[in-house]
Amino acid sequence: MSALKILIADDHDIVRTGMKSLMEDQPGWQVVAEAGTGRQAVDKAKAAAPDVCVLDVTMPELNGLEAARQIKKLLPNVEILILTVHESEQVAAEGLKVGARGYILKSDAGRELVAAVKSVAARKNYFTSRIAQMVSDSTLKEGAQAIEADDIGSRLTPREKEIVQLLAEGKSNKEAASALNISVKTVETHRTNIMRKLRFHSVGELVRYAVRNNIVAP
């Protein structure tokens, strides 16, 4: 039986160390890559081709939901487990939209992480208790549909969402361009389109939007 290959992405070293210890105690499990940012997670997933990716939601450069979307595009058969401090129906619904199969709280990780990884690796869903209740009540599915239909953020392209995060983290247009390997002019064009689509008039409004939607930490 081949080893279960796992990627861990979290911007806190101590959290990654704890998760790695838990998982490598399991026979046949191997942590093949670790990442401290969402962008690193995408790059390392592409290189290591893990079976399961455990992704924190709030990471620098690229949040876990956008990282999940990009990883699923690159590796359709990989299973995604979202790890977060947010007991949020909206975050869980967004996770389902980008292809995640599981969602657990960091506060539950010590008790539930191994079980959650086992479930998603077996292509079974796993949700932390309150979110599981929402799923059983079909509330979460309806929430995902509502987000897709009504959330103003759904107007943004994946590239625009990346730029929102970088700008909300305090990056200049030049720094965002460098991070994404595009021109400053292209960033400026995206920024103009973002402001128009979201009807914002300042970077402050953009930052508040990013915090409110768990794109960046407050």
C-alpha positions as semicolon CSV with decimal commas, in nm:
position;residue;x (nm);y (nm);z (nm)
1;M;0,000;0,000;0,000
2;S;0,147;0,336;-0,104
3;A;0,205;0,614;0,146
4;L;-0,055;0,887;0,190
5;K;0,119;1,205;0,077
6;I;0,013;1,521;0,260
7;L;0,085;1,892;0,214
8;I;0,041;2,127;0,510
9;A;-0,002;2,503;0,460
10;D;-0,022;2,744;0,752
11;D;0,165;3,068;0,814
12;H;0,253;2,972;1,174
13;D;0,555;2,744;1,209
14;I;0,436;2,602;1,542
15;V;0,099;2,502;1,394
16;R;0,265;2,325;1,102
17;T;0,502;2,145;1,339
18;G;0,213;2,023;1,553
19;M;0,012;1,904;1,254
20;K;0,314;1,731;1,102
21;S;0,381;1,546;1,427
22;L;0,019;1,428;1,449
23;M;0,010;1,307;1,092
24;E;0,349;1,140;1,075
25;D;0,252;0,934;1,382
26;Q;0,007;0,759;1,150
27;P;0,145;0,448;0,974
28;G;0,192;0,511;0,603
29;W;0,137;0,885;0,620
30;Q;0,405;1,121;0,490
31;V;0,413;1,501;0,497
32;V;0,577;1,567;0,161
33;A;0,560;1,948;0,165
34;E;0,501;2,243;0,398
35;A;0,408;2,598;0,302
36;G;0,381;2,926;0,490
37;T;0,186;3,117;0,225
38;G;-0,093;3,032;-0,014
39;R;0,131;3,089;-0,314
40;Q;0,393;2,851;-0,174
41;A;0,117;2,595;-0,122
42;V;0,022;2,607;-0,489
43;D;0,385;2,581;-0,606
44;K;0,469;2,298;-0,365
45;A;0,152;2,107;-0,448
46;K;0,244;2,124;-0,814
47;A;0,593;1,988;-0,736
48;A;0,501;1,723;-0,477
49;A;0,162;1,604;-0,610
50;P;0,015;1,525;-0,265
51;D;-0,295;1,318;-0,207
52;V;-0,433;1,558;0,056
53;C;-0,371;1,929;0,114
54;V;-0,448;2,078;0,456
55;L;-0,487;2,452;0,402
56;D;-0,533;2,733;0,649
57;V;-0,779;2,996;0,524
58;T;-0,596;3,312;0,629
59;M;-0,247;3,304;0,477
60;P;-0,036;3,581;0,323
61;E;0,002;3,635;-0,052
62;L;-0,285;3,401;-0,138
63;N;-0,559;3,291;0,102
64;G;-0,638;2,925;0,150
65;L;-0,960;2,931;-0,052
66;E;-0,790;3,078;-0,358
67;A;-0,496;2,841;-0,309
68;A;-0,744;2,550;-0,299
69;R;-0,905;2,664;-0,622
70;Q;-0,569;2,684;-0,800
71;I;-0,449;2,350;-0,661
72;K;-0,769;2,174;-0,771
73;K;-0,723;2,319;-1,118
74;L;-0,368;2,185;-1,133
75;L;-0,441;1,855;-0,957
76;P;-0,810;1,761;-0,995
77;N;-0,771;1,441;-0,791
78;V;-0,616;1,603;-0,483
79;E;-0,839;1,626;-0,176
80;I;-0,858;1,953;0,018
81;L;-0,913;1,995;0,392
82;I;-0,973;2,352;0,509
83;L;-0,833;2,441;0,851
84;T;-0,944;2,770;1,006
85;V;-1,021;2,968;1,319
86;H;-1,344;3,086;1,154
87;E;-1,665;2,896;1,234
88;S;-1,822;3,061;0,933
89;E;-2,096;2,933;0,709
90;Q;-1,975;3,167;0,436
91;V;-1,615;3,039;0,452
92;A;-1,737;2,678;0,453
93;A;-1,966;2,745;0,156
94;E;-1,680;2,907;-0,034
95;G;-1,468;2,603;0,052
96;L;-1,726;2,373;-0,108
97;K;-1,735;2,595;-0,415
98;V;-1,359;2,566;-0,471
99;G;-1,363;2,189;-0,423
100;A;-1,269;2,131;-0,058
101;R;-1,406;1,811;0,092
102;G;-1,350;1,894;0,461
103;Y;-1,357;2,188;0,701
104;I;-1,235;2,183;1,062
105;L;-1,157;2,445;1,322
106;K;-0,804;2,489;1,451
107;S;-0,943;2,455;1,802
108;D;-1,060;2,103;1,707
109;A;-0,746;2,000;1,520
110;G;-0,589;1,810;1,810
111;R;-0,897;1,589;1,837
112;E;-1,020;1,577;1,477
113;L;-0,732;1,634;1,235
114;V;-0,638;1,268;1,189
115;A;-1,001;1,162;1,142
116;A;-1,060;1,449;0,900
117;V;-0,757;1,360;0,686
118;K;-0,863;0,993;0,682
119;S;-1,211;1,092;0,565
120;V;-1,107;1,326;0,286
121;A;-0,837;1,081;0,171
122;A;-1,116;0,823;0,136
123;R;-1,315;1,082;-0,062
124;K;-1,565;1,131;0,217
125;N;-1,671;1,471;0,349
126;Y;-1,570;1,581;0,698
127;F;-1,699;1,893;0,871
128;T;-1,650;2,032;1,219
129;S;-1,964;1,976;1,430
130;R;-2,158;2,299;1,375
131;I;-2,082;2,304;1,002
132;A;-2,182;1,937;0,980
133;Q;-2,523;2,033;1,118
134;M;-2,556;2,305;0,855
135;V;-2,474;2,051;0,585
136;S;-2,729;1,802;0,717
137;D;-2,989;2,077;0,720
138;S;-2,895;2,177;0,363
139;T;-2,828;2,525;0,498
140;L;-2,473;2,526;0,373
141;K;-2,568;2,420;0,021
142;E;-2,822;2,700;0,008
143;G;-2,559;2,936;0,146
144;A;-2,318;2,840;-0,130
145;Q;-2,585;2,907;-0,390
146;A;-2,666;3,242;-0,230
147;I;-2,301;3,343;-0,227
148;E;-2,265;3,250;-0,592
149;A;-2,573;3,448;-0,682
150;D;-2,544;3,751;-0,458
151;D;-2,195;3,798;-0,312
152;I;-2,040;4,108;-0,459
153;G;-1,704;3,934;-0,452
154;S;-1,828;3,684;-0,710
155;R;-1,792;3,963;-0,963
156;L;-1,414;3,948;-0,928
157;T;-1,195;3,727;-1,144
158;P;-0,944;3,494;-0,971
159;R;-0,662;3,732;-1,066
160;E;-0,850;4,029;-0,922
161;K;-0,901;3,837;-0,596
162;E;-0,526;3,778;-0,576
163;I;-0,463;4,149;-0,623
164;V;-0,723;4,239;-0,359
165;Q;-0,534;4,027;-0,108
166;L;-0,192;4,169;-0,197
167;L;-0,316;4,530;-0,181
168;A;-0,502;4,462;0,145
169;E;-0,176;4,325;0,289
170;G;-0,017;4,662;0,218
171;K;0,168;4,575;-0,102
172;S;0,229;4,855;-0,350
173;N;0,130;4,819;-0,714
174;K;0,494;4,746;-0,795
175;E;0,522;4,479;-0,523
176;A;0,196;4,317;-0,636
177;A;0,320;4,315;-0,994
178;S;0,643;4,147;-0,885
179;A;0,460;3,884;-0,679
180;L;0,232;3,795;-0,971
181;N;0,498;3,835;-1,242
182;I;0,289;4,089;-1,434
183;S;0,343;4,454;-1,524
184;V;0,265;4,745;-1,294
185;K;0,032;4,877;-1,563
186;T;-0,163;4,550;-1,555
187;V;-0,195;4,573;-1,177
188;E;-0,319;4,932;-1,209
189;T;-0,579;4,821;-1,465
190;H;-0,697;4,539;-1,238
191;R;-0,706;4,775;-0,941
192;T;-0,928;5,019;-1,132
193;N;-1,161;4,735;-1,232
194;I;-1,176;4,604;-0,874
195;M;-1,271;4,945;-0,735
196;R;-1,538;4,983;-1,001
197;K;-1,686;4,637;-0,949
198;L;-1,692;4,668;-0,570
199;R;-1,794;5,035;-0,581
200;F;-1,505;5,131;-0,353
201;H;-1,327;5,464;-0,351
202;S;-1,026;5,395;-0,128
203;V;-0,781;5,124;-0,030
204;G;-0,924;5,148;0,323
205;E;-1,258;5,018;0,195
206;L;-1,072;4,740;0,015
207;V;-0,891;4,641;0,336
208;R;-1,217;4,633;0,533
209;Y;-1,373;4,415;0,262
210;A;-1,076;4,175;0,276
211;V;-1,092;4,147;0,655
212;R;-1,470;4,103;0,657
213;N;-1,445;3,819;0,404
214;N;-1,154;3,647;0,584
215;I;-0,915;3,718;0,296
216;V;-0,663;3,875;0,533
217;A;-0,633;3,872;0,910
218;P;-0,752;4,185;1,097
